[in-house]
Coordinates of C-alpha atoms in Angstrom, one line a residue:
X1 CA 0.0 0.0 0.0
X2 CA 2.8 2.6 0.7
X3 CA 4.4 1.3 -2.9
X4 CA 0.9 2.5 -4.3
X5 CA 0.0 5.7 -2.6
X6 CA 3.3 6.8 -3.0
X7 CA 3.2 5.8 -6.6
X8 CA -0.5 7.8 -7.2
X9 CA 0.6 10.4 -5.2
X10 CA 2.9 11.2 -8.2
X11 CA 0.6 11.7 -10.9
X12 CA -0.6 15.4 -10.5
X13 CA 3.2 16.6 -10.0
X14 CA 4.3 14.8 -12.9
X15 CA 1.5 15.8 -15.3
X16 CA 2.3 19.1 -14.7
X17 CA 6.1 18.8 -15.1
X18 CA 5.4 17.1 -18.4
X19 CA 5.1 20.1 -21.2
X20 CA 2.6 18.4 -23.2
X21 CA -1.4 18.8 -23.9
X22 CA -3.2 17.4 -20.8
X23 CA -5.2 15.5 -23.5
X24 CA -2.0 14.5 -25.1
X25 CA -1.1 12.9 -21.7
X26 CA -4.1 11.2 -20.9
X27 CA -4.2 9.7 -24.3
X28 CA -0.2 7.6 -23.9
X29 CA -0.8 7.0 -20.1
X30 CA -3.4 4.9 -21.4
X31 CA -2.2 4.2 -25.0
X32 CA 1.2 3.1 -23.3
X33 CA -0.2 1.2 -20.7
X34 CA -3.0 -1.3 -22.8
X35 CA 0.6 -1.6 -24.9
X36 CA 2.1 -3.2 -22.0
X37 CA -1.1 -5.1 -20.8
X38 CA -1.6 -6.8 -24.3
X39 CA 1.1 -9.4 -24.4
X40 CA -0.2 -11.0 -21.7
X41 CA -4.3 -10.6 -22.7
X42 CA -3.6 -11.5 -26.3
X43 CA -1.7 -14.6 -25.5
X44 CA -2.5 -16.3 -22.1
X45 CA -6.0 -14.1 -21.8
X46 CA -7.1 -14.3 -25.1
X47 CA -9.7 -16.2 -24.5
X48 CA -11.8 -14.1 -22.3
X49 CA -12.0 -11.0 -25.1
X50 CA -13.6 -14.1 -26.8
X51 CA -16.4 -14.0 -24.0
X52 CA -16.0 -11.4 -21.9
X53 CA -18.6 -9.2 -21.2
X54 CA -17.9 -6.4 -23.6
X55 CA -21.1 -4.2 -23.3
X56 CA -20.5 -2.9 -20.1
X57 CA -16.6 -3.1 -20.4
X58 CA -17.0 -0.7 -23.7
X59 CA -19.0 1.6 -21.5
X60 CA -16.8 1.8 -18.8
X61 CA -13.6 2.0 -21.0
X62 CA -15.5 5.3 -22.3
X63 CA -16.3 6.7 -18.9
X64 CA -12.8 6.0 -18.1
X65 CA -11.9 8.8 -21.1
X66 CA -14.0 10.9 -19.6
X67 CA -12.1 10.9 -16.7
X68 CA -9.3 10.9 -17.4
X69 CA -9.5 14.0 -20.7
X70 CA -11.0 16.1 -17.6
X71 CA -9.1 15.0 -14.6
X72 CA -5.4 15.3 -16.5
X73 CA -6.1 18.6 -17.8
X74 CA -7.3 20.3 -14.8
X75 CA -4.1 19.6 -13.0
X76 CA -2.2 22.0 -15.5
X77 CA -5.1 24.5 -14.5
X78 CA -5.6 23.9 -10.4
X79 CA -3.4 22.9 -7.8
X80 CA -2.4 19.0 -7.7
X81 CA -3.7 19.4 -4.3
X82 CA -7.3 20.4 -4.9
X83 CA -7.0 18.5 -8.3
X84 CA -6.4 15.2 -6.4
X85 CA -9.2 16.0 -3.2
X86 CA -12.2 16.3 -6.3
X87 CA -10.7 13.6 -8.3
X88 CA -10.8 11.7 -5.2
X89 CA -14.4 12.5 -4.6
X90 CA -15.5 9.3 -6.5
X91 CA -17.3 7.9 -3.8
X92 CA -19.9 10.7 -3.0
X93 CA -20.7 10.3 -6.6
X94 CA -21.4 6.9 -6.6
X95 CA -23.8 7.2 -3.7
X96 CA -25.3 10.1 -5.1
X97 CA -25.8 7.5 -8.0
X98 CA -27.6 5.1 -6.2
X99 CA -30.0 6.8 -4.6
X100 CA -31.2 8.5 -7.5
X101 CA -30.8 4.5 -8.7
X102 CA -33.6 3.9 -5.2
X103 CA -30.9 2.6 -3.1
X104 CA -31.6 3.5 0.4
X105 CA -28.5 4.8 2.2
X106 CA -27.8 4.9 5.3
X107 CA -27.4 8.0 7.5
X108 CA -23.6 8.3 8.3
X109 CA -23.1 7.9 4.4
X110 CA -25.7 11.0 3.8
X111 CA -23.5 13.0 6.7
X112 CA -20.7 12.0 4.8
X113 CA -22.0 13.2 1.4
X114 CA -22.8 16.4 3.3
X115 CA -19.8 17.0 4.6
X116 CA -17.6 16.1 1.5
X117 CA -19.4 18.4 -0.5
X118 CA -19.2 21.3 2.1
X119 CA -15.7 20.4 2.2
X120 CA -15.4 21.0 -1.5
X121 CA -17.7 24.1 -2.0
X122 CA -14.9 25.7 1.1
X123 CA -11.6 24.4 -1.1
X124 CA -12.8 25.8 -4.2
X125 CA -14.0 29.0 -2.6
X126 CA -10.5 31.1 -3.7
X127 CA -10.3 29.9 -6.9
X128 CA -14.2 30.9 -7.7
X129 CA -13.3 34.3 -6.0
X130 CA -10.6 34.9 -8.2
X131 CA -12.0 33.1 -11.1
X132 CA -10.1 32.4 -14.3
X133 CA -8.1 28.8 -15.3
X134 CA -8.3 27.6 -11.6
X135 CA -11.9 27.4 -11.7
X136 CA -12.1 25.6 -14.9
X137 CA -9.5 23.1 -13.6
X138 CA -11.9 22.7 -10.2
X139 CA -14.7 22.1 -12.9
X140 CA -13.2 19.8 -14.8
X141 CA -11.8 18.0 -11.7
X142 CA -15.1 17.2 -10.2
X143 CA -16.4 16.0 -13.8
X144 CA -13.3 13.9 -13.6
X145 CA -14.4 12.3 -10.0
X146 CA -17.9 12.1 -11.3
X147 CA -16.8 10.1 -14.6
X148 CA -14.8 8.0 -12.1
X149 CA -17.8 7.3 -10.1
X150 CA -19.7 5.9 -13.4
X151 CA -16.5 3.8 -14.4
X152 CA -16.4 2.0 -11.2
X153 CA -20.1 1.3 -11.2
X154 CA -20.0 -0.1 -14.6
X155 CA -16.9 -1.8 -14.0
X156 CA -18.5 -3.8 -11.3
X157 CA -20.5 -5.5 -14.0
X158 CA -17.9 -5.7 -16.7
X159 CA -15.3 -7.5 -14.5
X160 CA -18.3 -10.3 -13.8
X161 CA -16.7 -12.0 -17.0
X162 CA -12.7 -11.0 -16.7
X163 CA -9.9 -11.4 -14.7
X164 CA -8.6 -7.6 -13.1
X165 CA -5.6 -7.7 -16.2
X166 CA -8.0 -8.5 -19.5
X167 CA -10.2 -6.1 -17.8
X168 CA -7.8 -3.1 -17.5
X169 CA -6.6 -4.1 -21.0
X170 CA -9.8 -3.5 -22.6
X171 CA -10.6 -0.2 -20.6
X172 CA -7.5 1.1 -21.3
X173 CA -7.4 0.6 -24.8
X174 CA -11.0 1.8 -25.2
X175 CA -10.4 4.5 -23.2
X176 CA -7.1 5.4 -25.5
X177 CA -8.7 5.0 -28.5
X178 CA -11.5 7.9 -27.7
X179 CA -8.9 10.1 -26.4
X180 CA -6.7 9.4 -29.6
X181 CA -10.2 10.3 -31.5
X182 CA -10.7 13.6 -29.6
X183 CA -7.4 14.7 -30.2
X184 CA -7.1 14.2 -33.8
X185 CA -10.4 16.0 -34.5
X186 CA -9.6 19.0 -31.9
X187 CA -6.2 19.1 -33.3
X188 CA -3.8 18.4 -30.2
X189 CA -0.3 17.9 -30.9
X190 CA 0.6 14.1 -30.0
X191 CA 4.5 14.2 -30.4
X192 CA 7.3 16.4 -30.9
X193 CA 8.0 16.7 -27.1
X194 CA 10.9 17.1 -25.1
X195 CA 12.7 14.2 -23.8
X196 CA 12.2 15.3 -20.1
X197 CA 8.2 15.3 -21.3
X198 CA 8.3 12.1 -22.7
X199 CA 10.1 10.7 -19.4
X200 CA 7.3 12.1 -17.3
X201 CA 5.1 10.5 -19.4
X202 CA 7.0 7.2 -18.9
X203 CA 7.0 7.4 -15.5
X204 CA 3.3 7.9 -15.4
X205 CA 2.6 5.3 -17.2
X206 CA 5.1 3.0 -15.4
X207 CA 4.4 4.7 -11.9
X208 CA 0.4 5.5 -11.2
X209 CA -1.5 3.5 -14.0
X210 CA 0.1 0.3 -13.4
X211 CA 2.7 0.1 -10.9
X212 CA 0.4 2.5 -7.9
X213 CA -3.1 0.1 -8.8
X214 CA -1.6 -3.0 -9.6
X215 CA -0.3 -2.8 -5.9
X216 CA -3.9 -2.0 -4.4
X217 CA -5.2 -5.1 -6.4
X218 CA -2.4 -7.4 -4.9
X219 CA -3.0 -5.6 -1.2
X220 CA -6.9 -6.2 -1.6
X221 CA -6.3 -10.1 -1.3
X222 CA -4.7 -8.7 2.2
X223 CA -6.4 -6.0 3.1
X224 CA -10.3 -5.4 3.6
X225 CA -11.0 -3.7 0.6
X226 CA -12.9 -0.9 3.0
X227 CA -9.0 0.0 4.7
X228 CA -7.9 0.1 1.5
X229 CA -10.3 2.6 0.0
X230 CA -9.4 4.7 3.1
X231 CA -5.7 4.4 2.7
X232 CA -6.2 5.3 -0.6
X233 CA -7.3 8.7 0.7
X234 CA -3.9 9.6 1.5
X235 CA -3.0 10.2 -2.3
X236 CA -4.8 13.4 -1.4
X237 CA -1.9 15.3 0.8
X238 CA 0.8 12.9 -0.8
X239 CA -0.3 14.8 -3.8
X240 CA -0.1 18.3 -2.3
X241 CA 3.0 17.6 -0.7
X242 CA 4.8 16.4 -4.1
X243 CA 3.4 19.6 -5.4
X244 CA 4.7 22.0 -2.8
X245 CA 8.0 20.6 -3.4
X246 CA 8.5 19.9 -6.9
X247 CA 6.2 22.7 -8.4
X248 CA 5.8 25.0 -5.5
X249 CA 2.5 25.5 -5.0
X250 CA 1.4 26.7 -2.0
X251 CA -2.5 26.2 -1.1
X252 CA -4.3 28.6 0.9
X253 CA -5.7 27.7 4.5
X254 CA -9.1 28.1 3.3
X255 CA -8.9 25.4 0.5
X256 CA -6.2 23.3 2.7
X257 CA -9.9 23.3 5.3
X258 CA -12.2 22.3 2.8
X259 CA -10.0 19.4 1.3
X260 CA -9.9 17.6 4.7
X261 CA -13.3 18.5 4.7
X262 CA -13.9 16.7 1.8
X263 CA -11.5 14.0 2.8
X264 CA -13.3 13.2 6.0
X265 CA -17.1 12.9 3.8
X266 CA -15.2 10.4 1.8
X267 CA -14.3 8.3 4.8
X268 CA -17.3 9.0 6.4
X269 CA -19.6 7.3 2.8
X270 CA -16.7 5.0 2.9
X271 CA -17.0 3.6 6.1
X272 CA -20.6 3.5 6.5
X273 CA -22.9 0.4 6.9
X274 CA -23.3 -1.0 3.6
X275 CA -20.5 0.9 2.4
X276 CA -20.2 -1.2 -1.1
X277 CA -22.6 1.9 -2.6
X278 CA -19.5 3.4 -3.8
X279 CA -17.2 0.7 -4.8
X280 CA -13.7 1.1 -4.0
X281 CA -12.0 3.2 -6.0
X282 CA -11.6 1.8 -9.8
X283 CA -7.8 0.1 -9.5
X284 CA -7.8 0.9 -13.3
X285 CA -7.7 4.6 -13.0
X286 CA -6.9 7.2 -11.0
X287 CA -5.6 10.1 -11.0

């Protein structure tokens, strides 16, 4: 688990040190990684693509872009701090989900929702004060945590007929594939970058998409899975504290309030009776 959140942690400082398109970036995190998955799905796995359950794996390999083309890019616009807290707020949306689904939930994970989304309205107060790219990263962020939400949800279907690697495979490459799409038609600039950008790139490919989940997937035969989607939490000031020191960026008191506000909701929906409402966070993803 400290390999992992250590490894997660990274992604936000990383994306930012890379000077590339955040579209660009979400496009070979994923493009890179299915690269690396598909020796081992089209060989030893191959015969689960044969009759896996694609339906739902398609959808959530498109809710995966979503997240990812808004969570990467509003990291170059935001802090990595307050990027990470509304990226991380995947679990509110999931409840939020299933209660509009006619799930019933239960009252510490309504407090929780409650509290997570005070939290956030508090951390995003300085940037909607001052306005400008900050806001549209905070925006995008939460879209990001939103789409995250839907990916897990839909993922807890797909994976009914893969194992966790043919699974990420196929997300992955879907999810590359409609980012490669939106970037060829908005135009974004796919290479041409600077070796430092492409090694960032590398190591976020190598580092938080598989190296950072593939550890929570081994520590969930461990772990409770509820622990680890706590533990998880701590990507948040892991996050922050990579971007103080490698970027500094400094976050002000207000916002630093409302993201342990927001951190706490998540716990709180988390670790709530019947907590499985929102799924642990998808292993595939992330910031």
């Amino acid at each position: 688990m400290t390999v992992g959140i250590a490894a997660v942690s990274s992604s936000g400082a990383l994306i930012v040190l890379a000077a590339a398109p955040g579209l660009a970036i979400a496009f070979w995190r994923n493009g890179l990684a299915a690269a690396a998955l598909a020796p081992i799905s089209l060989t030893v796995r191959r015969g689960e693509l044969v009759s896996g359950t694609h339906k739902w794996s398609l959808m959530a390999g498109l809710a995966l872009a979503v997240h990812f083309g808004t969570w990467v890019p509003s990291v170059k616009l935001t802090t990595v701090a307050t990027a990470t807290a509304l990226g991380c707020s995947q679990p509110i949306w999931a409840g939020l989900i299933a209660a509009v689904l006619g799930r019933r939930l239960p009252l510490l994970a309504w407090l929780g929702i409650v509290v997570a989304v005070s939290g956030a309205l508090v951390a995003i107060g300085p940037d909607f004060r001052t306005g400008g790219t900050a806001l549209l990263g905070d925006v995008l962020a939460t879209i990001g945590g939103l789409a995250g939400a839907v990916y897990t949800l839909l993922g807890e279907r797909a994976r009914q007929g893969f194992t966790t690697t043919t699974y990420t495979f196929v997300c992955y490459g879907v999810c590359a594939g409609a980012l490669l799409l939106v970037c060829v038609v908005f135009g974004v600039p796919l290479i041409g970058y600077t070796a430092t950008t492409w090694a960032a790139i590398a190591a976020l490919t190598v580092g938080a998409q598989l190296l950072g989940h593939s550890m929570f997937n081994y520590a969930v035969h461990k772990i409770p899975a509820t622990t680890i989607s706590v533990l998880v939490l701590l990507e948040v000031p892991g996050a922050g504290l990579l971007g103080w020191l490698l970027l500094g960026q400094t976050v002000p008191p207000a916002a630093i309030a409302g993201i342990a506000m927001l951190i706490v909701g998540v716990a709180m929906v988390v670790l709530s009776p019947g907590g499985r409402i929102a799924p642990r966070r998808p292993r595939a993803s992330v910031p």
